[in-house]
Short mmCIF file of C-alpha atoms (C1' of nucleotides) in Angstrom, two decimals:
data_model
loop_
_atom_site.label_atom_id
_atom_site.label_comp_id
_atom_site.label_asym_id
_atom_site.label_seq_id
_atom_site.Cartn_x
_atom_site.Cartn_y
_atom_site.Cartn_z
CA MET A 1 0.12 -0.23 -0.04
CA ASP A 2 2.15 2.71 -1.28
CA ASP A 3 1.65 6.28 -2.91
CA ILE A 4 0.81 4.44 -6.53
CA ASP A 5 -1.91 2.10 -4.89
CA ARG A 6 -3.34 5.11 -3.22
CA ALA A 7 -3.71 6.93 -6.38
CA LEU A 8 -4.96 4.08 -8.25
CA LEU A 9 -7.74 3.71 -5.77
CA ALA A 10 -8.22 7.50 -6.07
CA ALA A 11 -8.46 7.10 -9.94
CA LEU A 12 -11.06 3.86 -9.73
CA GLN A 13 -13.28 5.95 -6.87
CA ALA A 14 -13.55 8.62 -9.60
CA ASP A 15 -14.39 6.61 -12.20
CA ALA A 16 -14.21 2.95 -12.25
CA THR A 17 -15.22 1.99 -15.80
CA GLN A 18 -11.79 3.76 -17.83
CA ALA A 19 -9.33 1.26 -19.25
CA TYR A 20 -6.22 0.00 -17.51
CA ALA A 21 -3.95 1.95 -19.96
CA ALA A 22 -5.72 5.45 -18.97
CA LEU A 23 -5.46 4.17 -15.76
CA GLY A 24 -1.55 3.22 -15.45
CA LYS A 25 -0.78 6.62 -17.44
CA ALA A 26 -2.61 8.33 -14.42
CA VAL A 27 0.00 6.73 -12.47
CA GLY A 28 3.20 6.39 -14.36
CA LEU A 29 2.87 2.28 -15.02
CA SER A 30 2.12 0.30 -17.98
CA ALA A 31 -1.29 -1.12 -18.37
CA GLY A 32 -0.32 -4.65 -17.49
CA SER A 33 1.41 -3.48 -14.19
CA ALA A 34 -1.79 -1.00 -12.98
CA HIS A 35 -3.76 -3.87 -13.64
CA GLU A 36 -1.56 -6.02 -11.23
CA ARG A 37 -1.98 -4.09 -8.73
CA VAL A 38 -5.67 -3.26 -9.06
CA ARG A 39 -5.79 -7.24 -9.09
CA LYS A 40 -3.99 -7.33 -5.67
CA LEU A 41 -5.99 -4.55 -4.06
CA ARG A 42 -9.14 -6.57 -5.01
CA GLU A 43 -7.81 -9.91 -3.47
CA ARG A 44 -6.83 -8.17 -0.31
CA GLU A 45 -10.34 -6.47 -0.10
CA VAL A 46 -9.00 -3.08 0.21
CA ILE A 47 -10.95 -3.11 -3.01
CA ARG A 48 -14.40 -4.37 -1.47
CA HIS A 49 -16.72 -4.11 -4.68
CA THR A 50 -17.00 -2.30 -7.88
CA THR A 51 -20.63 -0.79 -7.79
CA ILE A 52 -22.63 2.24 -9.29
CA ASP A 53 -23.85 5.37 -7.71
CA VAL A 54 -27.69 6.02 -8.22
CA ASP A 55 -29.37 9.28 -8.20
CA PRO A 56 -31.94 8.42 -5.19
CA ALA A 57 -34.31 11.13 -6.39
CA ALA A 58 -34.61 8.97 -9.71
CA VAL A 59 -35.66 6.05 -7.94
CA ASP A 60 -38.32 7.73 -5.29
CA ARG A 61 -36.06 7.59 -2.45
CA GLY A 62 -35.96 11.65 -2.35
CA VAL A 63 -35.99 11.96 1.40
CA LEU A 64 -33.23 11.47 3.56
CA SER A 65 -33.04 11.33 7.34
CA PHE A 66 -31.08 10.11 10.10
CA VAL A 67 -32.87 8.65 13.06
CA MET A 68 -31.37 7.65 16.54
CA LEU A 69 -32.86 5.06 18.60
CA GLN A 70 -32.94 4.80 22.24
CA SER A 71 -33.08 1.18 23.84
CA ASN A 72 -33.58 -0.76 26.99
CA ALA A 73 -30.93 -3.49 26.13
CA TRP A 74 -27.72 -4.31 24.45
CA MET A 75 -28.51 -3.93 20.92
CA GLY A 76 -25.32 -4.98 19.38
CA ASP A 77 -25.84 -8.41 18.41
CA PRO A 78 -26.78 -10.11 15.22
CA PRO A 79 -30.92 -10.30 15.98
CA THR A 80 -30.96 -6.73 15.56
CA ARG A 81 -28.59 -6.56 12.93
CA ASP A 82 -30.94 -8.65 11.11
CA ALA A 83 -34.35 -6.90 11.70
CA LEU A 84 -32.90 -3.27 10.70
CA ALA A 85 -31.42 -5.05 7.72
CA ALA A 86 -34.85 -6.51 6.97
CA ILE A 87 -36.12 -2.98 6.38
CA PRO A 88 -35.20 -1.81 2.92
CA GLU A 89 -35.34 1.85 3.30
CA ILE A 90 -32.63 1.40 5.78
CA GLN A 91 -29.08 2.13 4.34
CA GLU A 92 -26.85 2.12 7.32
CA ALA A 93 -27.07 1.17 10.76
CA HIS A 94 -24.09 1.97 13.34
CA ILE A 95 -23.69 1.49 17.21
CA ILE A 96 -22.85 4.51 18.51
CA ALA A 97 -21.84 5.60 22.21
CA GLY A 98 -23.83 8.25 24.15
CA SER A 99 -27.14 8.24 24.92
CA ALA A 100 -29.08 6.51 22.01
CA SER A 101 -27.48 3.45 21.00
CA LEU A 102 -28.28 3.19 17.39
CA LEU A 103 -28.03 5.40 14.44
CA VAL A 104 -29.39 4.42 10.96
CA LYS A 105 -29.59 6.59 7.89
CA ILE A 106 -33.24 6.06 6.08
CA ARG A 107 -34.09 6.75 2.05
CA THR A 108 -38.16 7.14 1.44
CA SER A 109 -39.89 8.78 -1.09
CA THR A 110 -42.12 10.85 0.99
CA PRO A 111 -42.09 11.98 4.52
CA GLU A 112 -45.62 9.67 5.08
CA GLN A 113 -43.17 6.88 4.06
CA LEU A 114 -40.48 7.73 6.40
CA GLN A 115 -43.40 7.69 8.95
CA ALA A 116 -44.35 4.16 7.85
CA VAL A 117 -40.60 3.03 8.28
CA LEU A 118 -40.16 4.31 11.69
CA ARG A 119 -43.74 2.04 12.79
CA ARG A 120 -41.16 -0.87 11.36
CA VAL A 121 -38.54 0.17 13.36
CA PHE A 122 -40.30 0.15 16.36
CA ASP A 123 -41.24 -2.84 16.39
CA VAL A 124 -37.64 -4.16 16.78
CA ASP A 125 -36.92 -5.62 19.87
CA GLY A 126 -35.72 -3.18 22.65
CA VAL A 127 -36.47 -0.18 20.90
CA THR A 128 -38.03 2.24 23.06
CA GLY A 129 -37.94 5.63 21.62
CA THR A 130 -36.28 7.19 18.52
CA GLN A 131 -34.91 10.93 17.76
CA THR A 132 -35.50 12.03 13.39
CA ILE A 133 -33.18 14.23 12.09
CA ILE A 134 -34.58 15.29 8.53
CA VAL A 135 -31.92 16.26 5.92
CA LEU A 136 -33.34 19.21 4.18
CA GLU A 137 -30.22 19.63 1.39
CA THR A 138 -27.33 17.61 0.79
CA PHE A 139 -24.18 19.61 0.71
CA PHE A 140 -22.07 16.43 -0.77
CA GLU A 141 -21.73 12.93 -0.17
CA ARG A 142 -18.16 11.86 -1.75
CA PRO A 143 -15.94 8.51 -1.64
CA LEU A 144 -13.59 8.01 1.12
CA ASN A 145 -10.23 10.09 1.04
CA VAL A 146 -7.55 7.63 0.25
CA THR A 147 -4.90 10.14 -0.53
CA ASP A 148 -3.99 12.63 2.51
CA PRO A 149 -1.51 11.74 4.36
CA ASP A 150 -1.93 11.03 8.09
CA PRO A 151 0.03 13.74 9.87
CA ALA A 152 0.07 11.73 12.99
CA ARG A 153 2.39 9.46 11.40
CA MET B 1 -37.77 3.62 -15.41
CA ASP B 2 -39.35 -0.06 -15.45
CA ASP B 3 -38.42 -2.74 -13.35
CA ILE B 4 -35.97 -3.65 -15.96
CA ASP B 5 -34.14 -1.03 -15.58
CA ARG B 6 -34.38 -1.24 -11.73
CA ALA B 7 -33.07 -5.01 -11.87
CA LEU B 8 -30.37 -3.63 -14.07
CA LEU B 9 -29.45 -1.03 -11.41
CA ALA B 10 -30.09 -3.37 -8.68
CA ALA B 11 -27.49 -5.94 -10.53
CA LEU B 12 -24.80 -3.00 -11.07
CA GLN B 13 -24.87 -2.19 -7.51
CA ALA B 14 -24.01 -5.68 -6.88
CA ASP B 15 -21.47 -5.81 -9.18
CA ALA B 16 -20.25 -3.24 -11.86
CA THR B 17 -17.59 -5.41 -13.15
CA GLN B 18 -20.21 -7.98 -14.82
CA ALA B 19 -20.26 -8.43 -18.58
CA TYR B 20 -23.19 -7.49 -20.53
CA ALA B 21 -24.25 -10.95 -21.56
CA ALA B 22 -24.40 -11.61 -17.84
CA LEU B 23 -26.14 -8.63 -17.05
CA GLY B 24 -28.57 -9.44 -19.98
CA LYS B 25 -29.22 -13.09 -18.39
CA ALA B 26 -30.01 -11.79 -15.54
CA VAL B 27 -32.75 -9.53 -16.31
CA GLY B 28 -33.73 -11.70 -19.67
CA LEU B 29 -32.37 -9.27 -22.18
CA SER B 30 -29.54 -9.93 -24.94
CA ALA B 31 -26.42 -8.20 -24.26
CA GLY B 32 -27.03 -5.49 -26.64
CA SER B 33 -29.97 -4.63 -25.34
CA ALA B 34 -28.76 -4.18 -21.81
CA HIS B 35 -26.14 -2.39 -22.97
CA GLU B 36 -28.23 0.00 -24.68
CA ARG B 37 -30.41 0.46 -21.26
CA VAL B 38 -27.66 0.86 -19.28
CA ARG B 39 -26.62 3.69 -21.62
CA LYS B 40 -29.31 5.26 -21.44
CA LEU B 41 -29.59 5.21 -17.53
CA ARG B 42 -26.18 6.92 -17.42
CA GLU B 43 -27.30 9.52 -20.09
CA ARG B 44 -30.03 10.36 -17.88
CA GLU B 45 -27.77 10.40 -14.94
CA VAL B 46 -29.91 7.85 -12.82
CA ILE B 47 -26.50 6.21 -12.61
CA ARG B 48 -24.23 9.15 -11.54
CA HIS B 49 -20.69 7.40 -11.20
CA THR B 50 -19.15 4.03 -11.35
CA THR B 51 -17.16 3.78 -8.32
CA ILE B 52 -15.13 1.66 -6.10
CA ASP B 53 -16.25 0.84 -2.29
CA VAL B 54 -12.76 0.96 -0.48
CA ASP B 55 -12.12 -0.61 3.05
CA PRO B 56 -11.91 2.31 5.69
CA ALA B 57 -9.54 0.35 7.66
CA ALA B 58 -7.40 -0.60 5.12
CA VAL B 59 -6.54 2.95 4.34
CA ASP B 60 -6.21 4.44 7.55
CA ARG B 61 -9.79 5.69 8.02
CA GLY B 62 -10.85 3.09 10.63
CA VAL B 63 -12.73 5.84 12.99
CA LEU B 64 -16.25 7.00 11.90
CA SER B 65 -18.16 9.63 13.55
CA PHE B 66 -21.15 11.68 12.97
CA VAL B 67 -20.92 15.64 14.12
CA MET B 68 -24.14 17.67 14.49
CA LEU B 69 -23.04 21.32 14.10
CA GLN B 70 -24.81 24.51 15.62
CA SER B 71 -24.59 27.74 14.08
CA ASN B 72 -25.62 30.80 14.89
CA ALA B 73 -26.39 31.93 10.95
CA TRP B 74 -28.20 30.24 8.08
CA MET B 75 -25.54 27.77 7.08
CA GLY B 76 -27.08 26.62 3.67
CA ASP B 77 -24.73 28.93 1.35
CA PRO B 78 -21.66 28.03 -1.01
CA PRO B 79 -19.04 29.44 1.48
CA THR B 80 -19.87 27.02 4.47
CA ARG B 81 -20.08 24.11 1.97
CA ASP B 82 -16.64 24.67 0.29
CA ALA B 83 -15.27 25.25 3.78
CA LEU B 84 -16.21 22.05 4.64
CA ALA B 85 -15.45 20.36 1.43
CA ALA B 86 -12.19 21.62 1.91
CA ILE B 87 -11.53 19.03 5.25
CA PRO B 88 -10.66 15.78 3.40
CA GLU B 89 -11.75 13.66 6.48
CA ILE B 90 -15.84 14.73 5.93
CA GLN B 91 -17.18 12.67 3.88
CA GLU B 92 -20.99 13.77 3.74
CA ALA B 93 -22.18 17.17 4.82
CA HIS B 94 -26.00 17.81 4.93
CA ILE B 95 -28.38 20.37 6.11
CA ILE B 96 -30.83 19.19 8.70
CA ALA B 97 -34.08 20.65 10.17
CA GLY B 98 -34.18 20.96 14.28
CA SER B 99 -31.81 22.71 16.71
CA ALA B 100 -28.63 21.82 14.86
CA SER B 101 -28.15 22.98 11.55
CA LEU B 102 -25.45 20.89 9.78
CA LEU B 103 -24.85 16.81 10.26
CA VAL B 104 -21.13 15.63 8.98
CA LYS B 105 -19.86 12.46 8.70
CA ILE B 106 -16.36 12.44 9.21
CA ARG B 107 -13.71 9.49 8.91
CA THR B 108 -10.19 9.33 10.57
CA SER B 109 -7.58 7.37 11.65
CA THR B 110 -7.72 7.62 15.67
CA PRO B 111 -9.78 9.87 18.07
CA GLU B 112 -6.97 12.07 18.28
CA GLN B 113 -7.24 12.78 14.12
CA LEU B 114 -11.17 13.05 15.17
CA GLN B 115 -10.21 16.20 17.60
CA ALA B 116 -7.98 17.73 15.16
CA VAL B 117 -10.65 17.34 12.26
CA LEU B 118 -13.13 19.24 15.09
CA ARG B 119 -10.86 21.98 15.47
CA ARG B 120 -10.87 22.92 12.40
CA VAL B 121 -14.91 22.52 12.03
CA PHE B 122 -14.82 25.05 14.54
CA ASP B 123 -12.97 27.81 11.86
CA VAL B 124 -15.66 27.22 10.04
CA ASP B 125 -17.55 30.79 9.84
CA GLY B 126 -20.85 30.35 11.84
CA VAL B 127 -19.91 27.50 13.75
CA THR B 128 -20.74 27.62 17.71
CA GLY B 129 -20.94 24.27 18.79
CA THR B 130 -20.70 20.44 18.15
CA GLN B 131 -21.95 17.22 19.33
CA THR B 132 -20.06 14.04 18.64
CA ILE B 133 -21.46 10.54 17.89
CA ILE B 134 -18.90 8.05 18.15
CA VAL B 135 -19.42 5.08 16.03
CA LEU B 136 -18.15 1.66 17.91
CA GLU B 137 -19.35 -0.74 15.35
CA THR B 138 -20.93 -0.58 11.88
CA PHE B 139 -23.88 -3.01 11.02
CA PHE B 140 -23.93 -2.40 7.44
CA GLU B 141 -23.38 0.29 4.83
CA ARG B 142 -25.03 -0.79 1.64
CA PRO B 143 -26.38 0.82 -1.75
CA LEU B 144 -29.69 2.59 -2.07
CA ASN B 145 -32.37 0.30 -2.56
CA VAL B 146 -33.96 0.41 -6.04
CA THR B 147 -35.97 -2.68 -6.54
CA ASP B 148 -38.82 -2.46 -3.41
CA PRO B 149 -42.03 -0.92 -4.55
CA ASP B 150 -43.43 2.19 -3.25
CA PRO B 151 -46.43 1.01 -0.91
CA ALA B 152 -48.32 4.85 -1.12
CA ARG B 153 -48.61 4.64 -5.01
"C1'" DA C 1 28.31 -10.72 -2.68
"C1'" DG C 2 24.91 -13.96 -3.49
"C1'" DC C 3 20.07 -15.46 -3.61
"C1'" DA C 4 15.09 -14.72 -3.67
"C1'" DT C 5 11.38 -12.05 -4.78
"C1'" DC C 6 9.38 -8.51 -6.23
"C1'" DT C 7 7.66 -5.50 -9.53
"C1'" DC C 8 7.64 -3.69 -14.12
"C1'" DC C 9 7.18 -3.82 -19.07
"C1'" DG C 10 5.83 -5.23 -23.95
"C1'" DA C 11 3.67 -8.46 -26.60
"C1'" DA C 12 0.50 -12.41 -27.64
"C1'" DT C 13 -4.12 -14.31 -26.99
"C1'" DG C 14 -8.80 -14.11 -25.92
"C1'" DT C 15 -12.80 -11.98 -24.17
"C1'" DA C 16 -15.59 -8.07 -24.12
"C1'" DG C 17 -17.33 -3.51 -25.61
"C1'" DT C 18 -19.69 -1.16 -28.95
"C1'" DA C 19 -21.95 -0.16 -33.29
"C1'" DT C 20 -25.04 -1.69 -37.28
"C1'" DG C 21 -28.98 -3.37 -39.70
"C1'" DG C 22 -33.21 -5.86 -39.73
"C1'" DT C 23 -37.08 -7.45 -37.21
"C1'" DT C 24 -40.63 -7.51 -33.71
"C1'" DA C 25 -43.47 -5.11 -30.45
"C1'" DT C 26 -46.00 -1.02 -28.68
"C1'" DT C 27 -48.15 3.10 -29.03
"C1'" DA C 28 -51.03 7.07 -31.19
"C1'" DG C 29 -53.75 8.75 -34.75
"C1'" DG C 30 -56.79 8.62 -37.97
"C1'" DC D 1 -60.24 -1.31 -36.59
"C1'" DC D 2 -56.37 -0.31 -39.23
"C1'" DT D 3 -52.13 2.36 -40.42
"C1'" DA D 4 -48.20 4.50 -39.30
"C1'" DA D 5 -43.99 5.87 -36.67
"C1'" DT D 6 -41.83 5.18 -32.54
"C1'" DA D 7 -39.27 2.57 -29.75
"C1'" DA D 8 -37.13 -1.69 -27.97
"C1'" DC D 9 -34.94 -6.02 -29.09
"C1'" DC D 10 -31.93 -9.56 -31.32
"C1'" DA D 11 -27.74 -11.17 -33.87
"C1'" DT D 12 -23.53 -10.38 -36.28
"C1'" DA D 13 -19.40 -7.90 -37.10
"C1'" DC D 14 -16.02 -4.84 -35.31
"C1'" DT D 15 -13.10 -2.97 -32.43
"C1'" DA D 16 -10.71 -2.34 -28.10
"C1'" DC D 17 -9.72 -3.56 -23.98
"C1'" DA D 18 -8.59 -7.00 -20.21
"C1'" DT D 19 -5.53 -10.80 -19.38
"C1'" DT D 20 -1.74 -13.63 -19.46
"C1'" DC D 21 2.81 -14.54 -20.17
"C1'" DG D 22 8.12 -14.66 -20.11
"C1'" DG D 23 11.73 -12.05 -19.23
"C1'" DA D 24 14.60 -7.85 -17.35
"C1'" DG D 25 15.41 -5.10 -14.09
"C1'" DA D 26 15.25 -3.77 -9.23
"C1'" DT D 27 14.95 -4.45 -3.83
"C1'" DG D 28 16.11 -6.57 0.30
"C1'" DC D 29 17.71 -10.06 3.45
"C1'" DT D 30 21.38 -13.47 4.50
#
DNA sequence: AGCATCTCCGAATGTAGTATGGTTATTAGG
DNA sequence: CCTAATAACCATACTACATTCGGAGATGCT
């Protein structure tokens, strides 16, 4: 994992459809060598998937919200994860420190649909309350930064 | 945007490297027709990018947190967006309704680095306070659901 | 210094992306 | 209901790229 690998990751984050010849040119390698490095990055699972970024509004998921869940028990076990994963509108779920215990990211078509999802969330074992944060506008959502050095090391 | 388009989106979300022949087979079309549909989805920008999913821990961004920012003025303007976008550790930034006014998603190598980022956030014009949510464990982060019908319509 | 390992390149082979033309299905209008 | 126009689909051909290979150079370890 050197600077070339990081440059390859950044280039692929920006556009994963480009040819290895172009990729190699961008980092100063031949197409074959670029290919070999990318293959290894996939093998090591530094690159986990190749995927597409879909416009939420175009598929009727224009309403974004974050919901913090209070609970009366430890929620870090598989049954809770599976119950949340079964709700398709939930895009992310995290266990958090602090007064709440879970944070989920939800995308729905309308606020009414959000209400329907919250009803399902309340049915998850252990959930005793919710606090909803409605997003009015998204400034940006971008790939994880891979190039910036870490000043601490 | 019919069921076939949605199936194509779902298949590409799962694996954007697969050949059009396989893609067509998955949705019941020839390779050429699948290609044509995907081309149009890109043209319409339903598909915004093709990108890779990088393991945060592998690039030293293993610490995830969400931070809510209080402010003493309206923060929905470009200067605020640009100031936040200039901080590479910030992966998402949203304007939210409620007592805070912004929510940002931050990935750092360590809690100490998070502290350094928060210092930079405080220097953004208008920011009067922060509330930090540390993520202990991520249950899942997955692509936007594109297949489930919306029961409301 | 010597050996092993790794990374690179350039050329080959095979596979997949892309463009084309003709056919069928779908829709709109008379 | 019938016709015309449009759009979607398929099969084929062509081009470009991914992938593999052998060999050369660099790097690091003993």
